[in-house]
């Protein structure tokens, strides 16, 4: 049976997420497709169309394989499948770093072509001007500090942040810069737990943790990691709530056996002149 979209005239906006600071934890998951958005929408507060789609669905080794066109196409699909969640779309690498003007142009294109509620970009002090410019253009921005997947090549891998006094100070400076630039929320990824908790208590906007702290104002996971669909390494911070890889593999095995044994299709799956109706 198809999952029905929730009937509501109210979609969660960026301001509603901002007001959740210190309240009931904000539930976030990634979504890249229409059917997944429909399934998740009734249960979450925020759907992130992450640039992780480049890895999860397109087979790239890093998120650097994401393009603006890719993000827009998946964002459109998620918006079609969502009626209530706040939908945020990642700005991919190379679409905002050069200048505030570039960042605003890219953000306007994402919002204009998808109708999503906000955009997300990675960085702190180094992109504060871009965040401020996008916010000034009337577009809500979610920040992202700590482990930044778009910087994986520069960092030499997926390195946990906050292990030294110097990096702790840099993380706090980044968080404050993102807040002061006008972001409505902040993702903290791959960061020492006590550091993420301290940042959460020091800033006035909600923090969304991923490999961070239970004291963050919300949590997010990549949907494919969470339901056991990821075919490569799953990060340590992921809790798998299902094992869909085994379910799908078993279903494919049964299908293959039945096709080879000519058990499928059966009589109920084919058409005859006497079958009722013209619908497939």
PDB file of C-alpha atoms in Angstrom:
ATOM      1  CA  UNK A   1       0.000   0.000   0.000  1.00  0.00           C
ATOM      2  CA  UNK A   2       1.360   3.443  -0.920  1.00  0.00           C
ATOM      3  CA  UNK A   3       2.324   5.723   1.931  1.00  0.00           C
ATOM      4  CA  UNK A   4      -0.008   8.702   2.015  1.00  0.00           C
ATOM      5  CA  UNK A   5       1.383  12.204   2.337  1.00  0.00           C
ATOM      6  CA  UNK A   6       0.287  13.843   5.591  1.00  0.00           C
ATOM      7  CA  UNK A   7      -2.558  16.291   5.180  1.00  0.00           C
ATOM      8  CA  UNK A   8      -1.334  19.583   6.596  1.00  0.00           C
ATOM      9  CA  UNK A   9      -1.201  23.207   5.550  1.00  0.00           C
ATOM     10  CA  UNK A  10       1.828  23.853   7.755  1.00  0.00           C
ATOM     11  CA  UNK A  11       5.370  23.163   6.601  1.00  0.00           C
ATOM     12  CA  UNK A  12       8.145  23.517   9.146  1.00  0.00           C
ATOM     13  CA  UNK A  13      10.270  26.535   8.280  1.00  0.00           C
ATOM     14  CA  UNK A  14      13.735  27.665   9.252  1.00  0.00           C
ATOM     15  CA  UNK A  15      12.375  30.018  11.932  1.00  0.00           C
ATOM     16  CA  UNK A  16      10.475  27.133  13.532  1.00  0.00           C
ATOM     17  CA  UNK A  17      13.696  25.107  13.665  1.00  0.00           C
ATOM     18  CA  UNK A  18      15.562  28.069  15.172  1.00  0.00           C
ATOM     19  CA  UNK A  19      12.957  28.338  17.945  1.00  0.00           C
ATOM     20  CA  UNK A  20      13.554  24.719  18.920  1.00  0.00           C
ATOM     21  CA  UNK A  21      16.846  25.650  20.640  1.00  0.00           C
ATOM     22  CA  UNK A  22      17.011  23.871  23.979  1.00  0.00           C
ATOM     23  CA  UNK A  23      13.643  22.184  23.461  1.00  0.00           C
ATOM     24  CA  UNK A  24      12.518  18.812  22.161  1.00  0.00           C
ATOM     25  CA  UNK A  25      15.403  17.425  20.075  1.00  0.00           C
ATOM     26  CA  UNK A  26      15.123  18.111  16.346  1.00  0.00           C
ATOM     27  CA  UNK A  27      14.845  14.940  14.252  1.00  0.00           C
ATOM     28  CA  UNK A  28      16.726  15.097  10.948  1.00  0.00           C
ATOM     29  CA  UNK A  29      17.548  12.589   8.220  1.00  0.00           C
ATOM     30  CA  UNK A  30      18.912  12.846   4.715  1.00  0.00           C
ATOM     31  CA  UNK A  31      16.650  12.144   1.738  1.00  0.00           C
ATOM     32  CA  UNK A  32      17.491  12.089  -1.952  1.00  0.00           C
ATOM     33  CA  UNK A  33      14.414  10.610  -3.644  1.00  0.00           C
ATOM     34  CA  UNK A  34      10.644  11.031  -3.834  1.00  0.00           C
ATOM     35  CA  UNK A  35       9.662   7.682  -2.240  1.00  0.00           C
ATOM     36  CA  UNK A  36      12.109   8.050   0.658  1.00  0.00           C
ATOM     37  CA  UNK A  37      10.913  11.607   1.281  1.00  0.00           C
ATOM     38  CA  UNK A  38       7.320  10.351   1.459  1.00  0.00           C
ATOM     39  CA  UNK A  39       8.270   7.647   3.939  1.00  0.00           C
ATOM     40  CA  UNK A  40      10.319   9.925   6.197  1.00  0.00           C
ATOM     41  CA  UNK A  41       8.249  13.119   6.050  1.00  0.00           C
ATOM     42  CA  UNK A  42       5.694  12.195   8.758  1.00  0.00           C
ATOM     43  CA  UNK A  43       8.434  11.288  11.241  1.00  0.00           C
ATOM     44  CA  UNK A  44      11.092  13.985  10.969  1.00  0.00           C
ATOM     45  CA  UNK A  45      11.372  17.729  11.466  1.00  0.00           C
ATOM     46  CA  UNK A  46      14.004  18.294   8.792  1.00  0.00           C
ATOM     47  CA  UNK A  47      15.043  16.518   5.605  1.00  0.00           C
ATOM     48  CA  UNK A  48      18.513  17.285   4.299  1.00  0.00           C
ATOM     49  CA  UNK A  49      19.223  16.733   0.630  1.00  0.00           C
ATOM     50  CA  UNK A  50      22.889  16.166   1.374  1.00  0.00           C
ATOM     51  CA  UNK A  51      25.742  16.247  -1.091  1.00  0.00           C
ATOM     52  CA  UNK A  52      26.388  12.759   0.295  1.00  0.00           C
ATOM     53  CA  UNK A  53      24.038  11.800  -2.552  1.00  0.00           C
ATOM     54  CA  UNK A  54      27.118  11.835  -4.775  1.00  0.00           C
ATOM     55  CA  UNK A  55      28.499   8.894  -2.793  1.00  0.00           C
ATOM     56  CA  UNK A  56      25.296   7.144  -1.738  1.00  0.00           C
ATOM     57  CA  UNK A  57      23.410   7.117  -5.045  1.00  0.00           C
ATOM     58  CA  UNK A  58      25.982   8.040  -7.692  1.00  0.00           C
ATOM     59  CA  UNK A  59      28.976   6.013  -6.541  1.00  0.00           C
ATOM     60  CA  UNK A  60      31.516   8.811  -6.161  1.00  0.00           C
ATOM     61  CA  UNK A  61      34.307   8.324  -3.629  1.00  0.00           C
ATOM     62  CA  UNK A  62      33.641  11.686  -1.937  1.00  0.00           C
ATOM     63  CA  UNK A  63      30.965  14.360  -1.842  1.00  0.00           C
ATOM     64  CA  UNK A  64      33.083  16.408  -4.262  1.00  0.00           C
ATOM     65  CA  UNK A  65      31.312  14.579  -7.083  1.00  0.00           C
ATOM     66  CA  UNK A  66      28.104  16.511  -6.369  1.00  0.00           C
ATOM     67  CA  UNK A  67      27.116  19.291  -8.773  1.00  0.00           C
ATOM     68  CA  UNK A  68      24.580  22.073  -8.473  1.00  0.00           C
ATOM     69  CA  UNK A  69      22.423  20.351 -11.093  1.00  0.00           C
ATOM     70  CA  UNK A  70      22.565  17.083  -9.147  1.00  0.00           C
ATOM     71  CA  UNK A  71      21.511  18.767  -5.915  1.00  0.00           C
ATOM     72  CA  UNK A  72      18.656  20.604  -7.606  1.00  0.00           C
ATOM     73  CA  UNK A  73      17.331  17.449  -9.293  1.00  0.00           C
ATOM     74  CA  UNK A  74      17.306  15.489  -6.040  1.00  0.00           C
ATOM     75  CA  UNK A  75      15.943  18.498  -4.164  1.00  0.00           C
ATOM     76  CA  UNK A  76      13.008  18.697  -6.562  1.00  0.00           C
ATOM     77  CA  UNK A  77      12.259  15.007  -5.999  1.00  0.00           C
ATOM     78  CA  UNK A  78      12.350  15.381  -2.212  1.00  0.00           C
ATOM     79  CA  UNK A  79      10.105  18.436  -2.307  1.00  0.00           C
ATOM     80  CA  UNK A  80       7.543  16.485  -4.351  1.00  0.00           C
ATOM     81  CA  UNK A  81       7.530  13.783  -1.693  1.00  0.00           C
ATOM     82  CA  UNK A  82       7.476  16.056   1.343  1.00  0.00           C
ATOM     83  CA  UNK A  83       4.616  18.101   2.777  1.00  0.00           C
ATOM     84  CA  UNK A  84       5.642  18.950   6.334  1.00  0.00           C
ATOM     85  CA  UNK A  85       9.377  18.673   6.963  1.00  0.00           C
ATOM     86  CA  UNK A  86      11.774  21.585   6.588  1.00  0.00           C
ATOM     87  CA  UNK A  87      13.765  20.699   3.456  1.00  0.00           C
ATOM     88  CA  UNK A  88      17.379  21.894   3.360  1.00  0.00           C
ATOM     89  CA  UNK A  89      19.640  21.400   0.339  1.00  0.00           C
ATOM     90  CA  UNK A  90      23.423  21.251   0.466  1.00  0.00           C
ATOM     91  CA  UNK A  91      25.395  23.705  -1.605  1.00  0.00           C
ATOM     92  CA  UNK A  92      28.044  21.538  -3.296  1.00  0.00           C
ATOM     93  CA  UNK A  93      31.751  22.291  -3.326  1.00  0.00           C
ATOM     94  CA  UNK A  94      32.710  24.966  -5.826  1.00  0.00           C
ATOM     95  CA  UNK A  95      29.388  26.831  -5.738  1.00  0.00           C
ATOM     96  CA  UNK A  96      29.962  29.303  -2.878  1.00  0.00           C
ATOM     97  CA  UNK A  97      33.612  29.532  -1.805  1.00  0.00           C
ATOM     98  CA  UNK A  98      34.884  32.073  -4.342  1.00  0.00           C
ATOM     99  CA  UNK A  99      32.780  35.058  -3.336  1.00  0.00           C
ATOM    100  CA  UNK A 100      29.603  36.240  -1.657  1.00  0.00           C
ATOM    101  CA  UNK A 101      28.138  36.980  -5.089  1.00  0.00           C
ATOM    102  CA  UNK A 102      28.758  33.410  -6.248  1.00  0.00           C
ATOM    103  CA  UNK A 103      27.228  32.047  -3.053  1.00  0.00           C
ATOM    104  CA  UNK A 104      24.082  34.166  -3.385  1.00  0.00           C
ATOM    105  CA  UNK A 105      23.642  33.237  -7.043  1.00  0.00           C
ATOM    106  CA  UNK A 106      23.936  29.512  -6.274  1.00  0.00           C
ATOM    107  CA  UNK A 107      21.599  29.726  -3.286  1.00  0.00           C
ATOM    108  CA  UNK A 108      19.007  31.641  -5.297  1.00  0.00           C
ATOM    109  CA  UNK A 109      19.116  29.009  -8.009  1.00  0.00           C
ATOM    110  CA  UNK A 110      18.619  26.180  -5.508  1.00  0.00           C
ATOM    111  CA  UNK A 111      15.698  27.917  -3.806  1.00  0.00           C
ATOM    112  CA  UNK A 112      14.165  29.101  -7.061  1.00  0.00           C
ATOM    113  CA  UNK A 113      14.286  25.729  -8.805  1.00  0.00           C
ATOM    114  CA  UNK A 114      13.249  23.547  -5.865  1.00  0.00           C
ATOM    115  CA  UNK A 115      11.146  25.653  -3.489  1.00  0.00           C
ATOM    116  CA  UNK A 116      13.092  24.259  -0.507  1.00  0.00           C
ATOM    117  CA  UNK A 117      13.169  26.063   2.832  1.00  0.00           C
ATOM    118  CA  UNK A 118      16.923  26.595   3.236  1.00  0.00           C
ATOM    119  CA  UNK A 119      20.423  25.812   2.004  1.00  0.00           C
ATOM    120  CA  UNK A 120      23.422  24.417   3.866  1.00  0.00           C
ATOM    121  CA  UNK A 121      27.110  25.112   3.356  1.00  0.00           C
ATOM    122  CA  UNK A 122      30.295  23.978   5.050  1.00  0.00           C
ATOM    123  CA  UNK A 123      32.769  26.177   6.914  1.00  0.00           C
ATOM    124  CA  UNK A 124      32.955  28.752   9.653  1.00  0.00           C
ATOM    125  CA  UNK A 125      35.075  31.878   9.778  1.00  0.00           C
ATOM    126  CA  UNK A 126      36.141  31.325   6.170  1.00  0.00           C
ATOM    127  CA  UNK A 127      32.573  31.453   4.801  1.00  0.00           C
ATOM    128  CA  UNK A 128      30.951  33.896   7.253  1.00  0.00           C
ATOM    129  CA  UNK A 129      30.720  36.573   4.538  1.00  0.00           C
ATOM    130  CA  UNK A 130      28.956  34.147   2.209  1.00  0.00           C
ATOM    131  CA  UNK A 131      26.479  33.113   4.901  1.00  0.00           C
ATOM    132  CA  UNK A 132      25.726  36.743   5.739  1.00  0.00           C
ATOM    133  CA  UNK A 133      25.181  37.599   2.080  1.00  0.00           C
ATOM    134  CA  UNK A 134      22.815  34.670   1.496  1.00  0.00           C
ATOM    135  CA  UNK A 135      20.833  35.523   4.641  1.00  0.00           C
ATOM    136  CA  UNK A 136      20.689  39.182   3.533  1.00  0.00           C
ATOM    137  CA  UNK A 137      19.189  37.944   0.261  1.00  0.00           C
ATOM    138  CA  UNK A 138      16.336  36.419   2.262  1.00  0.00           C
ATOM    139  CA  UNK A 139      17.490  32.797   2.128  1.00  0.00           C
ATOM    140  CA  UNK A 140      17.859  30.831   5.397  1.00  0.00           C
ATOM    141  CA  UNK A 141      21.214  29.115   5.886  1.00  0.00           C
ATOM    142  CA  UNK A 142      22.231  26.075   7.915  1.00  0.00           C
ATOM    143  CA  UNK A 143      25.932  25.984   8.810  1.00  0.00           C
ATOM    144  CA  UNK A 144      28.249  22.979   9.073  1.00  0.00           C
ATOM    145  CA  UNK A 145      31.470  22.796  11.104  1.00  0.00           C
ATOM    146  CA  UNK A 146      33.750  20.115  12.476  1.00  0.00           C
ATOM    147  CA  UNK A 147      34.450  17.297  10.066  1.00  0.00           C
ATOM    148  CA  UNK A 148      33.629  18.789   6.667  1.00  0.00           C
ATOM    149  CA  UNK A 149      33.303  16.165   3.919  1.00  0.00           C
ATOM    150  CA  UNK A 150      33.976  18.747   1.197  1.00  0.00           C
ATOM    151  CA  UNK A 151      37.431  19.287   2.757  1.00  0.00           C
ATOM    152  CA  UNK A 152      38.337  15.602   2.936  1.00  0.00           C
ATOM    153  CA  UNK A 153      41.120  15.890   0.347  1.00  0.00           C
ATOM    154  CA  UNK A 154      42.620  18.946   2.050  1.00  0.00           C
ATOM    155  CA  UNK A 155      42.388  17.268   5.474  1.00  0.00           C
ATOM    156  CA  UNK A 156      43.839  13.975   4.259  1.00  0.00           C
ATOM    157  CA  UNK A 157      40.770  11.935   5.162  1.00  0.00           C
ATOM    158  CA  UNK A 158      37.794  11.951   7.491  1.00  0.00           C
ATOM    159  CA  UNK A 159      39.516  13.234  10.637  1.00  0.00           C
ATOM    160  CA  UNK A 160      37.765  13.715  13.988  1.00  0.00           C
ATOM    161  CA  UNK A 161      37.941  17.343  15.151  1.00  0.00           C
ATOM    162  CA  UNK A 162      38.526  18.844  18.581  1.00  0.00           C
ATOM    163  CA  UNK A 163      41.431  16.768  19.873  1.00  0.00           C
ATOM    164  CA  UNK A 164      43.744  19.720  20.646  1.00  0.00           C
ATOM    165  CA  UNK A 165      43.303  23.076  22.358  1.00  0.00           C
ATOM    166  CA  UNK A 166      44.057  24.804  19.068  1.00  0.00           C
ATOM    167  CA  UNK A 167      41.369  22.951  17.124  1.00  0.00           C
ATOM    168  CA  UNK A 168      38.850  23.395  19.960  1.00  0.00           C
ATOM    169  CA  UNK A 169      39.392  27.157  19.821  1.00  0.00           C
ATOM    170  CA  UNK A 170      39.026  27.097  16.027  1.00  0.00           C
ATOM    171  CA  UNK A 171      35.767  25.144  16.266  1.00  0.00           C
ATOM    172  CA  UNK A 172      34.293  27.620  18.742  1.00  0.00           C
ATOM    173  CA  UNK A 173      35.381  30.521  16.532  1.00  0.00           C
ATOM    174  CA  UNK A 174      33.709  28.844  13.552  1.00  0.00           C
ATOM    175  CA  UNK A 175      30.488  28.251  15.483  1.00  0.00           C
ATOM    176  CA  UNK A 176      30.319  31.854  16.665  1.00  0.00           C
ATOM    177  CA  UNK A 177      31.068  33.147  13.156  1.00  0.00           C
ATOM    178  CA  UNK A 178      28.266  31.055  11.662  1.00  0.00           C
ATOM    179  CA  UNK A 179      25.844  32.239  14.343  1.00  0.00           C
ATOM    180  CA  UNK A 180      26.813  35.891  13.958  1.00  0.00           C
ATOM    181  CA  UNK A 181      26.488  35.637  10.174  1.00  0.00           C
ATOM    182  CA  UNK A 182      22.804  34.815  10.634  1.00  0.00           C
ATOM    183  CA  UNK A 183      22.526  31.041  10.183  1.00  0.00           C
ATOM    184  CA  UNK A 184      19.403  29.516  11.733  1.00  0.00           C
ATOM    185  CA  UNK A 185      21.113  26.273  12.801  1.00  0.00           C
ATOM    186  CA  UNK A 186      24.462  24.509  12.755  1.00  0.00           C
ATOM    187  CA  UNK A 187      25.516  20.948  11.969  1.00  0.00           C
ATOM    188  CA  UNK A 188      28.443  19.719  14.066  1.00  0.00           C
ATOM    189  CA  UNK A 189      30.027  16.617  12.540  1.00  0.00           C
ATOM    190  CA  UNK A 190      32.765  14.256  13.675  1.00  0.00           C
ATOM    191  CA  UNK A 191      33.740  16.272  16.740  1.00  0.00           C
ATOM    192  CA  UNK A 192      34.845  15.219  20.231  1.00  0.00           C
ATOM    193  CA  UNK A 193      31.711  14.856  22.363  1.00  0.00           C
ATOM    194  CA  UNK A 194      32.591  17.341  25.091  1.00  0.00           C
ATOM    195  CA  UNK A 195      33.564  19.965  22.524  1.00  0.00           C
ATOM    196  CA  UNK A 196      30.282  19.590  20.615  1.00  0.00           C
ATOM    197  CA  UNK A 197      28.340  19.802  23.879  1.00  0.00           C
ATOM    198  CA  UNK A 198      30.203  22.952  24.932  1.00  0.00           C
ATOM    199  CA  UNK A 199      29.554  24.633  21.573  1.00  0.00           C
ATOM    200  CA  UNK A 200      25.871  23.720  21.864  1.00  0.00           C
ATOM    201  CA  UNK A 201      25.652  25.492  25.230  1.00  0.00           C
ATOM    202  CA  UNK A 202      27.596  28.538  24.030  1.00  0.00           C
ATOM    203  CA  UNK A 203      25.590  29.485  20.932  1.00  0.00           C
ATOM    204  CA  UNK A 204      21.982  30.586  20.632  1.00  0.00           C
ATOM    205  CA  UNK A 205      21.079  28.665  17.483  1.00  0.00           C
ATOM    206  CA  UNK A 206      20.248  24.940  17.434  1.00  0.00           C
ATOM    207  CA  UNK A 207      23.057  22.485  16.833  1.00  0.00           C
ATOM    208  CA  UNK A 208      22.460  19.285  14.865  1.00  0.00           C
ATOM    209  CA  UNK A 209      24.874  16.512  15.772  1.00  0.00           C
ATOM    210  CA  UNK A 210      26.305  13.737  13.629  1.00  0.00           C
ATOM    211  CA  UNK A 211      29.114  11.960  15.378  1.00  0.00           C
ATOM    212  CA  UNK A 212      29.024  14.751  17.959  1.00  0.00           C
ATOM    213  CA  UNK A 213      27.015  14.834  21.217  1.00  0.00           C
ATOM    214  CA  UNK A 214      23.649  13.770  22.585  1.00  0.00           C
ATOM    215  CA  UNK A 215      23.492  17.267  24.074  1.00  0.00           C
ATOM    216  CA  UNK A 216      23.143  18.792  20.603  1.00  0.00           C
ATOM    217  CA  UNK A 217      19.711  20.252  19.909  1.00  0.00           C
ATOM    218  CA  UNK A 218      19.047  17.634  17.248  1.00  0.00           C
ATOM    219  CA  UNK A 219      20.548  14.674  15.433  1.00  0.00           C
ATOM    220  CA  UNK A 220      20.985  13.691  11.798  1.00  0.00           C
ATOM    221  CA  UNK A 221      22.073  10.518  10.009  1.00  0.00           C
ATOM    222  CA  UNK A 222      22.408   9.524   6.369  1.00  0.00           C
ATOM    223  CA  UNK A 223      19.282   7.484   5.658  1.00  0.00           C
ATOM    224  CA  UNK A 224      21.127   4.709   3.811  1.00  0.00           C
ATOM    225  CA  UNK A 225      23.503   4.283   6.764  1.00  0.00           C
ATOM    226  CA  UNK A 226      20.624   4.253   9.239  1.00  0.00           C
ATOM    227  CA  UNK A 227      18.613   1.517   7.459  1.00  0.00           C
ATOM    228  CA  UNK A 228      21.591  -0.668   6.553  1.00  0.00           C
ATOM    229  CA  UNK A 229      21.764   0.027   2.826  1.00  0.00           C
ATOM    230  CA  UNK A 230      25.313   1.384   2.724  1.00  0.00           C
ATOM    231  CA  UNK A 231      27.514  -0.981   0.721  1.00  0.00           C
ATOM    232  CA  UNK A 232      30.854   0.424   1.876  1.00  0.00           C
ATOM    233  CA  UNK A 233      32.222   1.347   5.306  1.00  0.00           C
ATOM    234  CA  UNK A 234      29.686   2.715   7.774  1.00  0.00           C
ATOM    235  CA  UNK A 235      31.005   5.419  10.157  1.00  0.00           C
ATOM    236  CA  UNK A 236      31.402   4.486  13.834  1.00  0.00           C
ATOM    237  CA  UNK A 237      28.830   7.076  14.900  1.00  0.00           C
ATOM    238  CA  UNK A 238      26.005   5.429  12.931  1.00  0.00           C
ATOM    239  CA  UNK A 239      23.371   3.281  14.611  1.00  0.00           C
ATOM    240  CA  UNK A 240      21.701   0.940  12.117  1.00  0.00           C
ATOM    241  CA  UNK A 241      17.989   0.599  12.804  1.00  0.00           C
ATOM    242  CA  UNK A 242      17.365  -1.945  10.022  1.00  0.00           C
ATOM    243  CA  UNK A 243      19.243  -4.304   7.700  1.00  0.00           C
ATOM    244  CA  UNK A 244      17.711  -3.584   4.309  1.00  0.00           C
ATOM    245  CA  UNK A 245      20.769  -4.889   2.461  1.00  0.00           C
ATOM    246  CA  UNK A 246      19.907  -8.411   3.601  1.00  0.00           C
ATOM    247  CA  UNK A 247      16.214  -7.928   2.855  1.00  0.00           C
ATOM    248  CA  UNK A 248      16.883  -6.714  -0.696  1.00  0.00           C
ATOM    249  CA  UNK A 249      19.539  -9.347  -1.392  1.00  0.00           C
ATOM    250  CA  UNK A 250      17.200 -12.107  -0.200  1.00  0.00           C
ATOM    251  CA  UNK A 251      14.320 -10.770  -2.318  1.00  0.00           C
ATOM    252  CA  UNK A 252      16.565 -10.615  -5.408  1.00  0.00           C
ATOM    253  CA  UNK A 253      17.770 -14.180  -4.757  1.00  0.00           C
ATOM    254  CA  UNK A 254      14.186 -15.495  -4.508  1.00  0.00           C
ATOM    255  CA  UNK A 255      13.170 -13.608  -7.657  1.00  0.00           C
ATOM    256  CA  UNK A 256      16.137 -14.992  -9.615  1.00  0.00           C
ATOM    257  CA  UNK A 257      15.332 -18.556  -8.548  1.00  0.00           C
ATOM    258  CA  UNK A 258      11.666 -18.236  -9.492  1.00  0.00           C
ATOM    259  CA  UNK A 259      12.457 -16.737 -12.899  1.00  0.00           C
ATOM    260  CA  UNK A 260      14.957 -19.508 -13.676  1.00  0.00           C
ATOM    261  CA  UNK A 261      12.487 -22.164 -12.516  1.00  0.00           C
ATOM    262  CA  UNK A 262       9.671 -20.493 -14.515  1.00  0.00           C
ATOM    263  CA  UNK A 263       7.644 -20.030 -11.336  1.00  0.00           C
ATOM    264  CA  UNK A 264       7.397 -16.286 -11.989  1.00  0.00           C
ATOM    265  CA  UNK A 265       5.318 -14.839 -13.535  1.00  0.00           C
ATOM    266  CA  UNK A 266       2.422 -16.953 -12.304  1.00  0.00           C
ATOM    267  CA  UNK A 267      -1.134 -16.938 -13.614  1.00  0.00           C
ATOM    268  CA  UNK A 268      -2.097 -13.991 -11.396  1.00  0.00           C
ATOM    269  CA  UNK A 269       0.683 -11.844 -12.917  1.00  0.00           C
ATOM    270  CA  UNK A 270      -0.270 -12.209 -16.610  1.00  0.00           C
ATOM    271  CA  UNK A 271      -3.221 -11.001 -18.688  1.00  0.00           C
ATOM    272  CA  UNK A 272      -5.856 -12.835 -20.694  1.00  0.00           C
ATOM    273  CA  UNK A 273      -8.700 -11.694 -22.960  1.00  0.00           C
ATOM    274  CA  UNK A 274     -11.146 -12.398 -20.170  1.00  0.00           C
ATOM    275  CA  UNK A 275      -9.271 -10.370 -17.501  1.00  0.00           C
ATOM    276  CA  UNK A 276     -11.300  -7.459 -16.232  1.00  0.00           C
ATOM    277  CA  UNK A 277     -10.248  -3.860 -16.984  1.00  0.00           C
ATOM    278  CA  UNK A 278      -7.441  -2.351 -19.024  1.00  0.00           C
ATOM    279  CA  UNK A 279      -5.217  -1.254 -16.151  1.00  0.00           C
ATOM    280  CA  UNK A 280      -1.821  -2.932 -15.862  1.00  0.00           C
TER     281      UNK A 280
END
